[in-house]
């Protein structure tokens, strides 16, 4: 009897990759916030920083435009723009592109998470877990909401890759929106400069206050303007 014709095995059905699911984070899906910048203990207003953001739980885009205002703008006009774009993950923000524009030029950093390398200033360097850039780090710290100890984050500045160690200094009350808000205060030092951050509950995923102290001892505070936060969920 003739052999039965061989039957080709049925082709396996391609398995569709599961679509990534959006991650819920404290930051509203879209918005704008203004920070008032003061200098010294007298609180002399020298400028403002306007933050805008957008995310869908999968990818994000952040921008900060800092500029002098009032008399300070007459004597020393300045404008700095920072932009960060990347992904939203269960661990928080994962930046891929950072850009820092200032009067003296522009710095950029590109983070390759598959290879764990960052490219900047014509060179490439490996980074560890939790890497951020100079803008995304503020939002990442709000999302992490540390209460004690310290948080170490590799930070891409566009000029170098450096590990920032944010120490949790404890809880403090900060004047905000005509009242006081309980916050957690963090501090890190880089070279001769110090950055401090106050994270308050219910500030819509935003840092409440940021302080820069340069190596000369000059203090600049950025305080969130409670009356100028616009959001669109």
PDB file of C-alpha atoms in Angstrom, residues 55-233:
ATOM      1  CA  UNK A  55       3.467  61.299  30.920  1.00  0.00           C
ATOM      2  CA  UNK A  56       1.099  58.445  30.082  1.00  0.00           C
ATOM      3  CA  UNK A  57       2.446  55.900  32.545  1.00  0.00           C
ATOM      4  CA  UNK A  58       4.765  54.521  29.853  1.00  0.00           C
ATOM      5  CA  UNK A  59       6.927  57.453  28.758  1.00  0.00           C
ATOM      6  CA  UNK A  60       7.530  60.907  30.218  1.00  0.00           C
ATOM      7  CA  UNK A  61       8.792  64.339  29.227  1.00  0.00           C
ATOM      8  CA  UNK A  62      10.009  66.985  31.701  1.00  0.00           C
ATOM      9  CA  UNK A  63      11.163  70.549  31.099  1.00  0.00           C
ATOM     10  CA  UNK A  64      12.457  73.260  33.408  1.00  0.00           C
ATOM     11  CA  UNK A  65      12.976  76.866  32.281  1.00  0.00           C
ATOM     12  CA  UNK A  66      14.846  78.986  34.828  1.00  0.00           C
ATOM     13  CA  UNK A  67      15.339  82.708  34.268  1.00  0.00           C
ATOM     14  CA  UNK A  68      16.105  85.876  36.173  1.00  0.00           C
ATOM     15  CA  UNK A  69      13.252  88.333  36.742  1.00  0.00           C
ATOM     16  CA  UNK A  70      12.793  91.894  38.013  1.00  0.00           C
ATOM     17  CA  UNK A  71      15.898  93.900  38.905  1.00  0.00           C
ATOM     18  CA  UNK A  72      18.091  90.805  38.696  1.00  0.00           C
ATOM     19  CA  UNK A  73      17.165  90.426  35.034  1.00  0.00           C
ATOM     20  CA  UNK A  74      18.272  94.003  34.342  1.00  0.00           C
ATOM     21  CA  UNK A  75      21.718  93.530  35.867  1.00  0.00           C
ATOM     22  CA  UNK A  76      22.398  89.913  35.022  1.00  0.00           C
ATOM     23  CA  UNK A  77      19.912  88.357  32.608  1.00  0.00           C
ATOM     24  CA  UNK A  78      20.153  84.577  32.495  1.00  0.00           C
ATOM     25  CA  UNK A  79      18.125  81.676  31.148  1.00  0.00           C
ATOM     26  CA  UNK A  80      18.688  77.942  31.634  1.00  0.00           C
ATOM     27  CA  UNK A  81      16.601  75.203  30.024  1.00  0.00           C
ATOM     28  CA  UNK A  82      16.722  71.550  31.065  1.00  0.00           C
ATOM     29  CA  UNK A  83      14.829  68.732  29.349  1.00  0.00           C
ATOM     30  CA  UNK A  84      14.515  65.066  30.263  1.00  0.00           C
ATOM     31  CA  UNK A  85      12.724  62.321  28.340  1.00  0.00           C
ATOM     32  CA  UNK A  86      12.446  58.633  29.053  1.00  0.00           C
ATOM     33  CA  UNK A  87      10.281  55.837  30.384  1.00  0.00           C
ATOM     34  CA  UNK A  88       8.017  55.345  33.378  1.00  0.00           C
ATOM     35  CA  UNK A  89       8.639  52.025  35.145  1.00  0.00           C
ATOM     36  CA  UNK A  90       7.638  50.303  38.361  1.00  0.00           C
ATOM     37  CA  UNK A  91      10.934  51.613  39.810  1.00  0.00           C
ATOM     38  CA  UNK A  92      10.122  55.180  38.772  1.00  0.00           C
ATOM     39  CA  UNK A  93      11.624  57.284  35.991  1.00  0.00           C
ATOM     40  CA  UNK A  94      14.175  55.875  33.567  1.00  0.00           C
ATOM     41  CA  UNK A  95      15.681  58.782  31.580  1.00  0.00           C
ATOM     42  CA  UNK A  96      16.989  58.269  28.055  1.00  0.00           C
ATOM     43  CA  UNK A  97      17.770  61.791  26.847  1.00  0.00           C
ATOM     44  CA  UNK A  98      18.869  64.843  28.829  1.00  0.00           C
ATOM     45  CA  UNK A  99      19.609  68.340  27.531  1.00  0.00           C
ATOM     46  CA  UNK A 100      20.958  71.352  29.439  1.00  0.00           C
ATOM     47  CA  UNK A 101      20.975  74.703  27.604  1.00  0.00           C
ATOM     48  CA  UNK A 102      22.609  77.743  29.148  1.00  0.00           C
ATOM     49  CA  UNK A 103      24.380  80.931  28.062  1.00  0.00           C
ATOM     50  CA  UNK A 104      27.748  79.170  27.842  1.00  0.00           C
ATOM     51  CA  UNK A 105      26.564  76.305  25.638  1.00  0.00           C
ATOM     52  CA  UNK A 106      24.591  73.076  25.634  1.00  0.00           C
ATOM     53  CA  UNK A 107      25.313  69.760  27.367  1.00  0.00           C
ATOM     54  CA  UNK A 108      23.555  66.499  26.497  1.00  0.00           C
ATOM     55  CA  UNK A 109      23.485  62.932  27.787  1.00  0.00           C
ATOM     56  CA  UNK A 110      22.011  59.793  26.183  1.00  0.00           C
ATOM     57  CA  UNK A 111      21.362  56.792  28.419  1.00  0.00           C
ATOM     58  CA  UNK A 112      21.289  53.307  26.873  1.00  0.00           C
ATOM     59  CA  UNK A 113      19.577  51.045  29.401  1.00  0.00           C
ATOM     60  CA  UNK A 114      20.153  47.835  27.428  1.00  0.00           C
ATOM     61  CA  UNK A 115      23.915  48.391  27.617  1.00  0.00           C
ATOM     62  CA  UNK A 116      23.817  50.432  30.860  1.00  0.00           C
ATOM     63  CA  UNK A 117      25.981  53.148  29.338  1.00  0.00           C
ATOM     64  CA  UNK A 118      25.648  56.908  29.081  1.00  0.00           C
ATOM     65  CA  UNK A 119      27.120  58.944  26.214  1.00  0.00           C
ATOM     66  CA  UNK A 120      28.120  62.549  26.909  1.00  0.00           C
ATOM     67  CA  UNK A 121      30.789  65.061  25.887  1.00  0.00           C
ATOM     68  CA  UNK A 122      32.224  62.692  23.270  1.00  0.00           C
ATOM     69  CA  UNK A 123      32.724  59.783  25.665  1.00  0.00           C
ATOM     70  CA  UNK A 124      30.831  56.781  27.021  1.00  0.00           C
ATOM     71  CA  UNK A 125      30.641  55.449  30.572  1.00  0.00           C
ATOM     72  CA  UNK A 126      28.853  52.577  32.332  1.00  0.00           C
ATOM     73  CA  UNK A 127      26.237  53.404  34.962  1.00  0.00           C
ATOM     74  CA  UNK A 128      24.633  51.457  37.783  1.00  0.00           C
ATOM     75  CA  UNK A 129      20.987  50.880  38.741  1.00  0.00           C
ATOM     76  CA  UNK A 130      18.649  53.812  39.276  1.00  0.00           C
ATOM     77  CA  UNK A 131      20.515  56.320  37.092  1.00  0.00           C
ATOM     78  CA  UNK A 132      18.903  59.746  36.652  1.00  0.00           C
ATOM     79  CA  UNK A 133      19.755  63.119  35.135  1.00  0.00           C
ATOM     80  CA  UNK A 134      19.914  66.576  36.715  1.00  0.00           C
ATOM     81  CA  UNK A 135      16.187  67.197  36.199  1.00  0.00           C
ATOM     82  CA  UNK A 136      14.604  63.767  36.591  1.00  0.00           C
ATOM     83  CA  UNK A 137      16.389  63.184  39.917  1.00  0.00           C
ATOM     84  CA  UNK A 138      14.060  65.582  41.764  1.00  0.00           C
ATOM     85  CA  UNK A 139      10.949  63.791  40.577  1.00  0.00           C
ATOM     86  CA  UNK A 140      12.490  60.379  41.176  1.00  0.00           C
ATOM     87  CA  UNK A 141      13.227  61.284  44.788  1.00  0.00           C
ATOM     88  CA  UNK A 142       9.603  62.388  45.265  1.00  0.00           C
ATOM     89  CA  UNK A 143       8.435  59.059  43.834  1.00  0.00           C
ATOM     90  CA  UNK A 144      10.854  57.104  46.045  1.00  0.00           C
ATOM     91  CA  UNK A 145       9.794  59.137  49.105  1.00  0.00           C
ATOM     92  CA  UNK A 146      12.655  58.003  51.379  1.00  0.00           C
ATOM     93  CA  UNK A 147      11.983  58.428  55.101  1.00  0.00           C
ATOM     94  CA  UNK A 148      15.357  57.511  56.608  1.00  0.00           C
ATOM     95  CA  UNK A 149      18.932  56.637  55.700  1.00  0.00           C
ATOM     96  CA  UNK A 150      20.277  57.675  52.314  1.00  0.00           C
ATOM     97  CA  UNK A 151      19.597  57.176  48.602  1.00  0.00           C
ATOM     98  CA  UNK A 152      22.449  56.889  46.111  1.00  0.00           C
ATOM     99  CA  UNK A 153      21.721  57.725  42.478  1.00  0.00           C
ATOM    100  CA  UNK A 154      24.108  57.837  39.496  1.00  0.00           C
ATOM    101  CA  UNK A 155      23.457  61.263  37.928  1.00  0.00           C
ATOM    102  CA  UNK A 156      24.205  62.190  34.300  1.00  0.00           C
ATOM    103  CA  UNK A 157      24.858  65.941  34.136  1.00  0.00           C
ATOM    104  CA  UNK A 158      25.769  66.200  30.463  1.00  0.00           C
ATOM    105  CA  UNK A 159      29.371  66.848  31.474  1.00  0.00           C
ATOM    106  CA  UNK A 160      30.040  63.870  33.735  1.00  0.00           C
ATOM    107  CA  UNK A 161      28.526  60.885  35.493  1.00  0.00           C
ATOM    108  CA  UNK A 162      28.595  61.193  39.256  1.00  0.00           C
ATOM    109  CA  UNK A 163      26.957  59.360  42.159  1.00  0.00           C
ATOM    110  CA  UNK A 164      24.888  61.661  44.356  1.00  0.00           C
ATOM    111  CA  UNK A 165      24.224  60.448  47.887  1.00  0.00           C
ATOM    112  CA  UNK A 166      21.044  62.026  49.230  1.00  0.00           C
ATOM    113  CA  UNK A 167      20.943  61.870  53.019  1.00  0.00           C
ATOM    114  CA  UNK A 168      17.567  61.994  54.740  1.00  0.00           C
ATOM    115  CA  UNK A 169      17.899  64.707  57.423  1.00  0.00           C
ATOM    116  CA  UNK A 170      14.454  64.194  58.953  1.00  0.00           C
ATOM    117  CA  UNK A 171      11.121  65.971  58.966  1.00  0.00           C
ATOM    118  CA  UNK A 172      10.683  69.765  58.917  1.00  0.00           C
ATOM    119  CA  UNK A 173       7.819  72.240  58.608  1.00  0.00           C
ATOM    120  CA  UNK A 174       8.000  74.504  55.544  1.00  0.00           C
ATOM    121  CA  UNK A 175       5.839  77.582  54.881  1.00  0.00           C
ATOM    122  CA  UNK A 176       3.730  76.826  51.846  1.00  0.00           C
ATOM    123  CA  UNK A 177       0.538  78.319  50.415  1.00  0.00           C
ATOM    124  CA  UNK A 178      -0.140  80.563  53.398  1.00  0.00           C
ATOM    125  CA  UNK A 179       0.326  77.722  55.857  1.00  0.00           C
ATOM    126  CA  UNK A 180       2.852  75.095  56.865  1.00  0.00           C
ATOM    127  CA  UNK A 181       3.494  71.683  55.385  1.00  0.00           C
ATOM    128  CA  UNK A 182       5.339  68.759  56.927  1.00  0.00           C
ATOM    129  CA  UNK A 183       8.206  67.705  54.688  1.00  0.00           C
ATOM    130  CA  UNK A 184      11.117  65.287  54.506  1.00  0.00           C
ATOM    131  CA  UNK A 185      14.439  67.061  53.966  1.00  0.00           C
ATOM    132  CA  UNK A 186      17.254  65.516  51.910  1.00  0.00           C
ATOM    133  CA  UNK A 187      20.770  66.776  51.187  1.00  0.00           C
ATOM    134  CA  UNK A 188      23.585  65.900  48.809  1.00  0.00           C
ATOM    135  CA  UNK A 189      26.990  67.456  48.147  1.00  0.00           C
ATOM    136  CA  UNK A 190      28.842  67.618  44.853  1.00  0.00           C
ATOM    137  CA  UNK A 191      32.256  69.201  44.932  1.00  0.00           C
ATOM    138  CA  UNK A 192      31.809  72.436  46.858  1.00  0.00           C
ATOM    139  CA  UNK A 193      28.102  72.735  46.062  1.00  0.00           C
ATOM    140  CA  UNK A 194      25.182  71.491  48.150  1.00  0.00           C
ATOM    141  CA  UNK A 195      21.674  70.619  46.979  1.00  0.00           C
ATOM    142  CA  UNK A 196      18.829  70.240  49.463  1.00  0.00           C
ATOM    143  CA  UNK A 197      15.324  69.038  48.736  1.00  0.00           C
ATOM    144  CA  UNK A 198      12.110  69.223  50.755  1.00  0.00           C
ATOM    145  CA  UNK A 199       9.488  66.638  49.825  1.00  0.00           C
ATOM    146  CA  UNK A 200       6.011  67.307  51.172  1.00  0.00           C
ATOM    147  CA  UNK A 201       2.964  65.082  51.250  1.00  0.00           C
ATOM    148  CA  UNK A 202       0.256  66.080  48.812  1.00  0.00           C
ATOM    149  CA  UNK A 203       2.388  68.245  46.515  1.00  0.00           C
ATOM    150  CA  UNK A 204       1.178  66.407  43.417  1.00  0.00           C
ATOM    151  CA  UNK A 205       4.406  64.520  42.862  1.00  0.00           C
ATOM    152  CA  UNK A 206       6.436  67.749  42.847  1.00  0.00           C
ATOM    153  CA  UNK A 207       9.353  68.776  45.059  1.00  0.00           C
ATOM    154  CA  UNK A 208       8.114  71.482  47.446  1.00  0.00           C
ATOM    155  CA  UNK A 209      11.407  73.327  47.861  1.00  0.00           C
ATOM    156  CA  UNK A 210      14.917  73.082  46.372  1.00  0.00           C
ATOM    157  CA  UNK A 211      17.971  74.858  47.788  1.00  0.00           C
ATOM    158  CA  UNK A 212      21.324  75.366  46.058  1.00  0.00           C
ATOM    159  CA  UNK A 213      24.321  76.492  48.114  1.00  0.00           C
ATOM    160  CA  UNK A 214      27.375  77.147  45.965  1.00  0.00           C
ATOM    161  CA  UNK A 215      31.005  76.844  47.003  1.00  0.00           C
ATOM    162  CA  UNK A 216      31.075  80.548  47.885  1.00  0.00           C
ATOM    163  CA  UNK A 217      28.225  80.083  50.351  1.00  0.00           C
ATOM    164  CA  UNK A 218      25.579  81.826  48.207  1.00  0.00           C
ATOM    165  CA  UNK A 219      22.131  80.364  48.899  1.00  0.00           C
ATOM    166  CA  UNK A 220      19.366  80.168  46.310  1.00  0.00           C
ATOM    167  CA  UNK A 221      15.940  78.782  47.246  1.00  0.00           C
ATOM    168  CA  UNK A 222      13.286  77.571  44.825  1.00  0.00           C
ATOM    169  CA  UNK A 223       9.855  77.354  46.461  1.00  0.00           C
ATOM    170  CA  UNK A 224       6.800  75.941  44.731  1.00  0.00           C
ATOM    171  CA  UNK A 225       4.147  78.628  44.192  1.00  0.00           C
ATOM    172  CA  UNK A 226       1.001  76.998  45.579  1.00  0.00           C
ATOM    173  CA  UNK A 227      -1.198  79.352  43.534  1.00  0.00           C
ATOM    174  CA  UNK A 228       0.505  78.579  40.216  1.00  0.00           C
ATOM    175  CA  UNK A 229       0.259  74.825  39.788  1.00  0.00           C
ATOM    176  CA  UNK A 230      -1.857  73.708  36.845  1.00  0.00           C
ATOM    177  CA  UNK A 231      -2.528  70.078  36.114  1.00  0.00           C
ATOM    178  CA  UNK A 232      -4.536  68.056  33.645  1.00  0.00           C
ATOM    179  CA  UNK A 233      -5.013  64.420  34.509  1.00  0.00           C
TER     180      UNK A 233
END
